[in-house]
XYZ file of C-alpha atoms in Angstrom:
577
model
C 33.870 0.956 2.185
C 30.540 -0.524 1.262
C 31.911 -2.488 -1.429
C 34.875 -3.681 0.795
C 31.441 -4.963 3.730
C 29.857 -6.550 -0.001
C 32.686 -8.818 -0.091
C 33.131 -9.635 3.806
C 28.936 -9.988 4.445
C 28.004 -12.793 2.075
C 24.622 -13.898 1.292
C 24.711 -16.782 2.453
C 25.784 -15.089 5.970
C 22.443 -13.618 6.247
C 20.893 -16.727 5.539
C 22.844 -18.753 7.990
C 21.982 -16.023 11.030
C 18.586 -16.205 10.005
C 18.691 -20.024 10.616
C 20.566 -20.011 13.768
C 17.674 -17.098 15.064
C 15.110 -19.429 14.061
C 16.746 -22.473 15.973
C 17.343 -20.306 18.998
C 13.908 -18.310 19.121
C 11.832 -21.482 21.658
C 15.141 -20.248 23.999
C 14.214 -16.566 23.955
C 12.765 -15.008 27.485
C 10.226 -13.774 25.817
C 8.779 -16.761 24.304
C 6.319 -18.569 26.357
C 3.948 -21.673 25.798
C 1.262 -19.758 23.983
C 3.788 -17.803 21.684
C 5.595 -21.373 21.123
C 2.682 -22.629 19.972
C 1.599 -19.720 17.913
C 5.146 -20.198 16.351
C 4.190 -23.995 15.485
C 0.753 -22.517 14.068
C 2.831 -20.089 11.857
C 5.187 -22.767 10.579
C 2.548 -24.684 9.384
C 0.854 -22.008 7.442
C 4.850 -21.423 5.991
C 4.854 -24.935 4.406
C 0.737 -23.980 2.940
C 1.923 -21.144 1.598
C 5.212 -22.826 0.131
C 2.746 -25.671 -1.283
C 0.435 -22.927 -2.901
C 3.703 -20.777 -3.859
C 4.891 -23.876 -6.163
C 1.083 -23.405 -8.144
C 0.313 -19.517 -8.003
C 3.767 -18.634 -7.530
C 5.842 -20.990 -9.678
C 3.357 -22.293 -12.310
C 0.780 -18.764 -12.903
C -2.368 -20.923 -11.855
C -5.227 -19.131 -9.279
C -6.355 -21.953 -7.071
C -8.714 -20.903 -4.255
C -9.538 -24.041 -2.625
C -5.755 -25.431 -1.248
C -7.783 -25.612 2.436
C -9.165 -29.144 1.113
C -6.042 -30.729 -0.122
C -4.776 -29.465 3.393
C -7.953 -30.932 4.986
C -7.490 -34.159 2.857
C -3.852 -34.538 4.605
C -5.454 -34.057 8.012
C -8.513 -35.786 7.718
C -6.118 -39.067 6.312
C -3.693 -39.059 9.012
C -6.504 -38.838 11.876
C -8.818 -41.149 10.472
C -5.602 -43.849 10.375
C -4.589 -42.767 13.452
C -7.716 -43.133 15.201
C -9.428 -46.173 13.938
C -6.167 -48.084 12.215
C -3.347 -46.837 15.222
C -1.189 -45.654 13.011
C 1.602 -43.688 14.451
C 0.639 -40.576 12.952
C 4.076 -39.597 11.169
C 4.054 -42.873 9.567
C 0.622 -41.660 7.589
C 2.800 -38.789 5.874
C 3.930 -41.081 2.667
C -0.447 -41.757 2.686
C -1.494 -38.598 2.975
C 0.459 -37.068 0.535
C -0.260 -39.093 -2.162
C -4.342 -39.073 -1.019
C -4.529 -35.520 -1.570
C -2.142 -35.528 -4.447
C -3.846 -37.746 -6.023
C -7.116 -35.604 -5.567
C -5.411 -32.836 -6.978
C -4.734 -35.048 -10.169
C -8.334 -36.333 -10.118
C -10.014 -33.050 -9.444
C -7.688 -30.610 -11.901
C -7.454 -32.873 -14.806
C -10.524 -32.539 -16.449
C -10.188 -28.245 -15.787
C -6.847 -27.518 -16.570
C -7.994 -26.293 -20.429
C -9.951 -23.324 -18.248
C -7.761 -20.306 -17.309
C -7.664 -17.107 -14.641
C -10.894 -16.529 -13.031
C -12.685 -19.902 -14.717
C -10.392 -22.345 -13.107
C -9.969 -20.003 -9.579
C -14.047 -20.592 -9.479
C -13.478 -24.294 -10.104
C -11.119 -24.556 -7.061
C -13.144 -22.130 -4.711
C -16.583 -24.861 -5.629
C -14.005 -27.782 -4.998
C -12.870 -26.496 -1.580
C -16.895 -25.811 -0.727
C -17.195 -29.291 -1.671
C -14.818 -30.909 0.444
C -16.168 -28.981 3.121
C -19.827 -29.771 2.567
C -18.418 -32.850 2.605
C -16.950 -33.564 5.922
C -19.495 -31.496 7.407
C -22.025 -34.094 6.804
C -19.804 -36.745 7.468
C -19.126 -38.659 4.611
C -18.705 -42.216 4.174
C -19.235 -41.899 7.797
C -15.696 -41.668 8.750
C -15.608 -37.822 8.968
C -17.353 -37.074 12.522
C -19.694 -34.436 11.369
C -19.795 -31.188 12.167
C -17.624 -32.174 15.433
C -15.281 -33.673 13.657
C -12.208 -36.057 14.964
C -10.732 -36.002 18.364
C -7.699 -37.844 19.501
C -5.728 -38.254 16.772
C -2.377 -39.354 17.883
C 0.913 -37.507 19.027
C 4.012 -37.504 16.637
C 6.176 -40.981 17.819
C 9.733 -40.908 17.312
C 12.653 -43.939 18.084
C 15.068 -42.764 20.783
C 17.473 -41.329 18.788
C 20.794 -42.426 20.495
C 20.188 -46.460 20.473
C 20.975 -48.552 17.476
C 20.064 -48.859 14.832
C 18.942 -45.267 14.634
C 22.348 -43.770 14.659
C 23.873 -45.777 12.082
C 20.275 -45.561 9.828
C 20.554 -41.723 10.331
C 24.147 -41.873 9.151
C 23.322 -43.562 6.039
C 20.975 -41.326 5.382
C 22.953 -38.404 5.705
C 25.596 -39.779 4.169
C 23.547 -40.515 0.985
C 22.101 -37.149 0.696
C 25.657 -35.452 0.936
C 26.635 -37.864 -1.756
C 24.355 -36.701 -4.114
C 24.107 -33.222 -3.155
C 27.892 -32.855 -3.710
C 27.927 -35.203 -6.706
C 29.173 -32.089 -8.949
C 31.641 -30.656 -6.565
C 34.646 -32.942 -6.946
C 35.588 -36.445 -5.167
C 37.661 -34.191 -2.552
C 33.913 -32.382 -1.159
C 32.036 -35.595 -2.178
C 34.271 -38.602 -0.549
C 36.216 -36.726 1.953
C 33.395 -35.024 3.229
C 31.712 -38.595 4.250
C 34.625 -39.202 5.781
C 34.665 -36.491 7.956
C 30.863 -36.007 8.569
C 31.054 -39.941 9.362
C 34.092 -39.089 12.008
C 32.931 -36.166 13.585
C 29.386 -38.564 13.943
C 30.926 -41.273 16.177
C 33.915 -40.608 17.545
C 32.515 -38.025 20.035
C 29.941 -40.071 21.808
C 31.694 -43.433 21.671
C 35.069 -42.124 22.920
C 33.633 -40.266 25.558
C 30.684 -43.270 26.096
C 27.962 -40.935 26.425
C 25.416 -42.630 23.626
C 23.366 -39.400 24.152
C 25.674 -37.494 22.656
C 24.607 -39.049 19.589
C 21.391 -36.522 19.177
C 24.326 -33.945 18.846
C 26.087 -35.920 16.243
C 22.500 -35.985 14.293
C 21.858 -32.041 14.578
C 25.252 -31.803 13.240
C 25.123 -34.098 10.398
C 22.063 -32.473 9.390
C 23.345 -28.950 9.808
C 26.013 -29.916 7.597
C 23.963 -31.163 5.008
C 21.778 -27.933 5.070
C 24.992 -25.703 5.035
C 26.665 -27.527 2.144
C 23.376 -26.708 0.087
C 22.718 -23.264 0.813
C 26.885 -22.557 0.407
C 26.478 -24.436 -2.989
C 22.823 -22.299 -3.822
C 25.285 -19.540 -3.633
C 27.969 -20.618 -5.877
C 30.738 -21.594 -3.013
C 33.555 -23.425 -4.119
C 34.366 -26.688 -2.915
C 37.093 -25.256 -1.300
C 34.767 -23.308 0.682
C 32.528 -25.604 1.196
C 34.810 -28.310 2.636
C 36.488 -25.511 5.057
C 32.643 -25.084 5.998
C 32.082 -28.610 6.943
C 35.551 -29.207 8.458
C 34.736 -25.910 11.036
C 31.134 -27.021 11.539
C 32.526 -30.721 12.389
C 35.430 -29.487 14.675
C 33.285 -26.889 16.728
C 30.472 -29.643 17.445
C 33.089 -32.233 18.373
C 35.242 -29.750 20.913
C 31.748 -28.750 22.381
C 30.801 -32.716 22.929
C 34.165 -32.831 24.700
C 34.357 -29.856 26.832
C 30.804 -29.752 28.572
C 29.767 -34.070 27.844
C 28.633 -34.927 31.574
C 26.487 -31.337 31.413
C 24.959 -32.168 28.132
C 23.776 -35.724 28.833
C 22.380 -34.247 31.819
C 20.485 -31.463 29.821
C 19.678 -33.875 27.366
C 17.829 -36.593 29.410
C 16.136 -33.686 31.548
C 14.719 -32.167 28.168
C 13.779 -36.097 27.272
C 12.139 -36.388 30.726
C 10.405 -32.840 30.292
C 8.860 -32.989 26.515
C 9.137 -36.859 25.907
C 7.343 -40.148 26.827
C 9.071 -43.486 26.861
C 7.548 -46.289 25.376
C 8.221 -50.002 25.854
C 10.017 -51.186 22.941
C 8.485 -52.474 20.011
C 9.729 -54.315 16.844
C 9.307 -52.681 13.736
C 10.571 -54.752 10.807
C 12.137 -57.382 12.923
C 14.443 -54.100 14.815
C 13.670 -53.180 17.981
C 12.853 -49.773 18.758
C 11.946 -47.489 21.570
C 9.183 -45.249 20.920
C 9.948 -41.287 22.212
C 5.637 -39.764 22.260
C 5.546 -35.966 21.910
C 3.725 -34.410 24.952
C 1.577 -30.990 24.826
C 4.271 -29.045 25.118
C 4.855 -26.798 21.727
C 8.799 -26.540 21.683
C 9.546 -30.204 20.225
C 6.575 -29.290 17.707
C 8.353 -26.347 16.805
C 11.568 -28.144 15.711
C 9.412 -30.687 14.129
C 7.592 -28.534 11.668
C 11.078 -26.435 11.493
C 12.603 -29.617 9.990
C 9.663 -29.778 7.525
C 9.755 -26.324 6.354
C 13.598 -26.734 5.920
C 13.220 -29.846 3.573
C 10.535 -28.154 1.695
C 12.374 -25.176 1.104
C 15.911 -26.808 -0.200
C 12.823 -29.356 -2.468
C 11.583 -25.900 -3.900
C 14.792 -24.585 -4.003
C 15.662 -27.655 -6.389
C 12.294 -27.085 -8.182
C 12.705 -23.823 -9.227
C 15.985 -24.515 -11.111
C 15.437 -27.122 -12.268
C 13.577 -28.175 -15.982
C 10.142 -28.634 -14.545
C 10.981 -25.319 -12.612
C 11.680 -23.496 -16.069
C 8.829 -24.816 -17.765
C 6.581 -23.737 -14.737
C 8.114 -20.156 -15.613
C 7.401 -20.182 -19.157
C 3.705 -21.409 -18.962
C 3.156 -19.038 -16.377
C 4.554 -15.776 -18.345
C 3.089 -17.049 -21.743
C 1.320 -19.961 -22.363
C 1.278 -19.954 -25.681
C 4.810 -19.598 -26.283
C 5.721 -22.263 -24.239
C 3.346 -24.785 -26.117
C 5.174 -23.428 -29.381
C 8.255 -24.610 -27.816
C 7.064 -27.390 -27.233
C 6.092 -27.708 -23.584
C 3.358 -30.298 -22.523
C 1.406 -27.638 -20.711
C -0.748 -29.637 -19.164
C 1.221 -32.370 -18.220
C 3.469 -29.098 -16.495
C 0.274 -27.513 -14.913
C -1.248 -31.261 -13.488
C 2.651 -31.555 -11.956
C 2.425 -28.548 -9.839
C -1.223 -29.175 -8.713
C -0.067 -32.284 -7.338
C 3.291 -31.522 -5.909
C 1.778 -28.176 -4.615
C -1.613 -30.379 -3.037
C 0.591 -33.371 -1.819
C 3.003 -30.804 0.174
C -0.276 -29.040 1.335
C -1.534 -33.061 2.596
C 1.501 -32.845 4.983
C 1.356 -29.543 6.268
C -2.508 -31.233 7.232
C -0.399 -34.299 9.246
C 1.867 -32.126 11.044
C -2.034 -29.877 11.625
C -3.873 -33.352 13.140
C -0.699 -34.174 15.360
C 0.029 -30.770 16.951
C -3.986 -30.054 17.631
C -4.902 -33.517 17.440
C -8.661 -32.106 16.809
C -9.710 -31.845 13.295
C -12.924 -30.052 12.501
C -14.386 -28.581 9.177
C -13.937 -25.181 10.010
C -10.195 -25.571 9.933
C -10.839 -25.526 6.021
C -13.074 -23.410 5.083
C -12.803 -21.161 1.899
C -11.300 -18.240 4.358
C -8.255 -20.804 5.093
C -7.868 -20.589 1.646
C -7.915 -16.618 1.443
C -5.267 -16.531 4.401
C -3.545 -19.184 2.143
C -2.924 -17.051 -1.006
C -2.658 -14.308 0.454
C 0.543 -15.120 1.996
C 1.492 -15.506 -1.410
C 0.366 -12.706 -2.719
C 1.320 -10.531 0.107
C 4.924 -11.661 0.492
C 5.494 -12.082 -3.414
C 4.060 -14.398 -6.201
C 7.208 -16.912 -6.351
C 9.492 -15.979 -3.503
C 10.751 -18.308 -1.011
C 11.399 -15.293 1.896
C 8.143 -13.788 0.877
C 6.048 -16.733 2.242
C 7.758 -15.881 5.413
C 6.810 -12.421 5.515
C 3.086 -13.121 4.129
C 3.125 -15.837 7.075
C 4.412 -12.864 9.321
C 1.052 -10.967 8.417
C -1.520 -12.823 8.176
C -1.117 -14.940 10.803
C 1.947 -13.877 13.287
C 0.283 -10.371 13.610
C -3.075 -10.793 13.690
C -2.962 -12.987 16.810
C 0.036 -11.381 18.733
C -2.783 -8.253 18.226
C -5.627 -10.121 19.596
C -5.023 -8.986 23.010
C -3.948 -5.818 22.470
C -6.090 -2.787 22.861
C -6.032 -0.130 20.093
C -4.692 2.663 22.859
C -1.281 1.877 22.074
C -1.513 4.080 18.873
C -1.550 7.298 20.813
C 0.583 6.252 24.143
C 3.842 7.452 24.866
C 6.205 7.932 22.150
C 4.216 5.278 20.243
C 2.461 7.721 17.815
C 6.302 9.575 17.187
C 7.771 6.302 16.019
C 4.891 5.380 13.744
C 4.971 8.429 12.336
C 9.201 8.202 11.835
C 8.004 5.155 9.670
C 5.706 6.456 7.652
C 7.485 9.552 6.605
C 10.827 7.360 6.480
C 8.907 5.488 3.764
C 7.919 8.283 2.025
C 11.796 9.961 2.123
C 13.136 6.712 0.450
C 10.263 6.202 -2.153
C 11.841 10.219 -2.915
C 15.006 10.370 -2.449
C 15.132 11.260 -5.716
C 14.191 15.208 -4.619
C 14.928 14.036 -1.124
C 14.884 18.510 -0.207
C 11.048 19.030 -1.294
C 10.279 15.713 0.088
C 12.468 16.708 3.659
C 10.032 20.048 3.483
C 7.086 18.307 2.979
C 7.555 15.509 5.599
C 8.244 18.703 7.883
C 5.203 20.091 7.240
C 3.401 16.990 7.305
C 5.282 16.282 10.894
C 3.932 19.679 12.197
C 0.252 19.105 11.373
C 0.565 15.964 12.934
C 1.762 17.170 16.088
C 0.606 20.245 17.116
C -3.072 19.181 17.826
C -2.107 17.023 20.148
C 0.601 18.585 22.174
C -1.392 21.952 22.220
C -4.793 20.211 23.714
C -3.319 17.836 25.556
C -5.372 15.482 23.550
C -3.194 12.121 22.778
C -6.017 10.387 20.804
C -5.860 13.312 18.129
C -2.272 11.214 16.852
C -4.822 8.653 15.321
C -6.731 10.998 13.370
C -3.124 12.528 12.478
C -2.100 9.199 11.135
C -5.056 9.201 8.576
C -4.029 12.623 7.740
C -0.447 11.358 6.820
C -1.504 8.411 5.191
C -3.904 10.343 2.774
C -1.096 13.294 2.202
C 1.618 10.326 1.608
C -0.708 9.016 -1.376
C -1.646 12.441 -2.256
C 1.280 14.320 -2.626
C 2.636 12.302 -5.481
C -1.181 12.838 -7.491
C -0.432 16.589 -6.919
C 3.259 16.737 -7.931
C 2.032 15.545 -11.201
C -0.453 18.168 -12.407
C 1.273 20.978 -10.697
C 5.460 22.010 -11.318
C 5.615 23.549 -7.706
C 3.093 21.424 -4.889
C 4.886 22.500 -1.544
C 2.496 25.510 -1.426
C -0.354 23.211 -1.661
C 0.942 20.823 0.809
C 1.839 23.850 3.017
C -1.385 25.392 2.598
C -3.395 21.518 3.222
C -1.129 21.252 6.539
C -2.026 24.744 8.302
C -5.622 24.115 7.442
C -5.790 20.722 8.585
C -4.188 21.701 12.288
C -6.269 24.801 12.362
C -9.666 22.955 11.822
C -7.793 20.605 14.643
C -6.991 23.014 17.100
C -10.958 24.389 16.708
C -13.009 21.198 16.759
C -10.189 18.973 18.748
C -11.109 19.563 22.379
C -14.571 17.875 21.921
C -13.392 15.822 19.483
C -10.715 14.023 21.315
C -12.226 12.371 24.202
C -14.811 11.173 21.733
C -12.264 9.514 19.885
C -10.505 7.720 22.751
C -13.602 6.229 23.883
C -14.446 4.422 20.221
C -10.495 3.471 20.451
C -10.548 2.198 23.662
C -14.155 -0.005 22.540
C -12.542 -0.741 19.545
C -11.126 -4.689 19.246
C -8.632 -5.790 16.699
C -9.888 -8.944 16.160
C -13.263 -8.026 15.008
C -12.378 -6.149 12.338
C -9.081 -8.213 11.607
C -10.953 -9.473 8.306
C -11.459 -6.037 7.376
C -8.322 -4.754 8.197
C -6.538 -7.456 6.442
C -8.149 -6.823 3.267
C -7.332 -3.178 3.455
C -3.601 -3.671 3.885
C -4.170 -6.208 0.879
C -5.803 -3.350 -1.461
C -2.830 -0.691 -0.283
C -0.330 -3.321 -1.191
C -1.167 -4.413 -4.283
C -1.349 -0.449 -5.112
C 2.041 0.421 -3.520
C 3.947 -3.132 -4.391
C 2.026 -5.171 -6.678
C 4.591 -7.482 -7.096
C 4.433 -8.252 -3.027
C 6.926 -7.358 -0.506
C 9.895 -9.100 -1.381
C 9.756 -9.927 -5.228
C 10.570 -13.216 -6.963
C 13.970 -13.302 -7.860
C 15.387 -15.785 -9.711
C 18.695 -16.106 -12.063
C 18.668 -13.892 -14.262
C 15.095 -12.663 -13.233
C 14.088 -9.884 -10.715
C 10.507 -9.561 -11.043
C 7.474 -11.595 -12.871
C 7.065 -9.725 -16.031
C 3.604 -9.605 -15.673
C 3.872 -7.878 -12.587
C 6.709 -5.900 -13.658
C 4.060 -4.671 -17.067
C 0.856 -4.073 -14.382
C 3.433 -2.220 -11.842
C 4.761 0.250 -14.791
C 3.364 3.319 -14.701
C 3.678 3.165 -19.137
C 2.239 0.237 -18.886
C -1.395 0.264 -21.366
């Protein structure tokens, strides 16, 4: 049976859902402006972490200071925005190669020092650049107060020529080269079809908005052919793919046309602001300015974060990718093979820095404020972090590291502490913790079943018998410390439940005796007690109990042929000297 739902649930499946979630989440009821725009927020801090995945991840190098070459993107594109007009997307190409460039200039001369020696060098160049722009240098900085009014992202209306037939090309080209290994049937016929299902819709039905359709499409069929191929689809499979995708979007265009246009100008109307035309290049286009409202944002930096991940994607297989891998694991044996290590390491500074410069554009146009403490060295904490948190080299671990230090923290800034003894609130955290502790061993799941019982008693009783609810909180210390106990005990004694048994009664006697007076006390510091004070703190105690429960991160690295960094794998083993 579970083989048999192997073979039907692909990969790939998962990964497609999880795209057509993220597309979908602006529409959810329960996301409003602010949680739209903490969603932007987040999807930046996914393409930092990405950036610094590609050095500390990919390449083995500790860099501390990525908040300046993000600061160097944001600084470039409001500075040209501001005093050149420059419509602010247009500064990308610039900014990336400014703070690229810095990465070149600023690593070269270090990249003999290793570990600690060349994380210090990046933590005093990331001081630097803040220093820097603090006291406005070259005068072009703003101090202390920074830049204000750096532009809005500008965009051509997307369903007047040329645009549809430059987007088309585009497309077209990328498909082309993607496919260029799958056979002239995937590779030709799929232009063909891609290119029909593109403009037959809106010019048969004459609905020239359509054509934004026709783009989503094209590019969800370019996205779909390369995570289908990323998972070893044939081109069988993949054509059938693009035919469905193709066919669905075209008898959707054709069934509901008149409502679409309708929804589509109304959206245009609500989140857009038409410009006169302009010529760029001798065409004339017709600029489309974001306004404040987070949801286009959020499909903006969502486009971003998908081209960065299929680049990184392409990276990581690719020979630069491998020799990232080797230098990382051994240094030495990959200059006895013959590796340019430096050459390898200065390539992923400035790839890693250069993506970092436009996660700093996307930064200036969203907030269009830039300030120095937007960079400071704890940016660059949060930064690897996310890394480290999710797992050194993994693509979905950036997304969970983004998920924690950054989703959580400020989805918890509002909330008050007294939710971890309301209701059933303090049963279902405690269902997770000793659910945890039942998988991590399952391997004598019937002591561990006794032990959680036990454990689940102590916990309980208190509370229910004083009618104190705030007790639960100090009963979730309790479980944490027998969780990381039990296992110390198991191993210098044959039988432990005794000891466990004999830890649990005490524990809810001394409870049940001091918990009357105790309790109220303890509701009062909870209810006093704000998240966001101590969310430094906090966050650098989930670190420390991470690194000691999963050092290699959340969700590992794995590549071909490779589940774990070996290094990691050596410090994680328990034989390990």
């Amino acid at each position: 049976m579970n083989q048999s739902l192997t073979r039907l649930v692909r990969p790939w499946m998962w990964q497609l859902l999880l795209v057509l979630l993220v597309l979908a989440l602006p529409a959810m009821p329960f996301m409003d402006r602010s949680r739209t725009s903490l969603a932007v927020l987040a999807g930046i801090y996914v393409m930092l972490g990405l950036s610094l995945n590609l050095i500390v991840g990919y390449a083995g190098l500790f860099q501390l200071g990525h908040a300046a070459f993000f600061g160097l993107g944001a600084y470039t594109a409001a500075i040209l925005s501001i005093e050149r007009n420059i419509t602010i997307l247009a500064t990308i190409p610039i900014a990336a190669l400014v703070a690229g460039g810095a990465a070149i200039l600023i690593s070269k001369p270090i990249l003999h020092l290793r570990g600690d020696y060349l994380c210090i060098v990046t933590i005093a160049f990331g001081e630097i650049f803040r220093i820097g722009v603090t006291n406005n240098a070259f005068g072009i900085t703003g101090g202390a107060n920074g830049l204000f009014g750096a532009g809005r992202p500008e965009l051509p209306l997307p369903w007047l020529e040329p645009v549809p037939a430059l987007v088309l090309a585009l497309v077209l080209a990328l498909h082309v080269f993607l496919a260029r290994k799958s056979g002239y049937l995937l590779r030709w016929g799929g232009a063909v079809v891609i290119a029909a299902g593109y403009y037959l819709p809106p010019l048969a039905l004459d609905h020239k908005p359509l054509f934004l359709i026709s783009i989503v499409m094209a590019v969800g069929v370019v996205v779909l052919g390369a995570v289908l191929r990323d998972h070893k689809v044939s081109a069988r499979g993949q054509m059938l793919a693009l035919v469905a995708v193709v066919i669905v979007c075209g008898l959707i265009m054709a069934a509901g046309a008149d409502s679409l246009v309708t929804e589509i100008e109304g959206n245009l109307d609500k989140y857009f602001r038409v410009e006169d035309p302009v010529k760029v290049l001798g065409v004339e286009l017709t600029p489309v300015v974001f306004k404040r409202d987070a949801r286009p944002y959020y499909y903006l930096v969502l486009a971003f974060i998908l081209v960065t991940v299929i680049g990184m994607r392409r990276l990581q297989y690719s020979r630069l990718g491998r020799a990232w891998l080797y230098v990382r694991e051994d240094q030495l044996a990959a200059e006895a093979m013959g590796i340019d290590t430096t050459q390898v390491k200065l390539a992923a500074f400035a790839i890693g820095s250069a993506a970092a410069g436009v996660a700093g554009v996307l930064y200036a146009s969203r907030f269009t404020v830039v300030a120095p403490e937007s960079f400071n060295f704890l940016q660059s904490v949060i930064m690897f972090c996310i890394v480290v948190l999710g797992g050194s080299g993994s693509i979905p671990g950036i997304l969970v590291g983004t998920l924690g230090m950054v989703v959580l923290p400020e989805l918890l800034r509002d909330v008050g502490p007294t939710f971890l003894y309301k209701g059933i609130n303090p049963v279902v955290i405690l269902a997770v913790l000793l659910g945890g502790y039942l998988y991590g061993a399952r391997h004598r799941l019937s002591g561990a079943t006794v032990e959680s019982g036990a454990i689940a008693g102590a916990f309980v009783l208190p509370p229910l018998l004083l009618g104190e609810p705030a007790l639960s909180v100090i009963g979730m210390l309790m479980v944490l410390v027998a969780i990381i106990a039990i296992p110390l005990v198991r191993r210098r004694l044959d039988n432990a439940l005794p000891w466990v048994a004999g830890a649990m009664a005490l524990y809810a006697v001394v409870m049940l005796v001091i918990g009357k007076g105790l309790g109220p006390a303890v509701e009062r510091e909870i209810s006093a007690f704000r998240i966001m004070d101590w969310r430094d703190g906090l966050m650098g105690v989930a670190m420390v109990v991470m690194m000691v429960l999963r050092p290699a991160g959340i969700i590992p690295e794995r590549r071909r042929g490779i589940v774990v960094s070996a290094v990691a794998e050596a410090n994680a083993s328990p034989q390990a000297t």
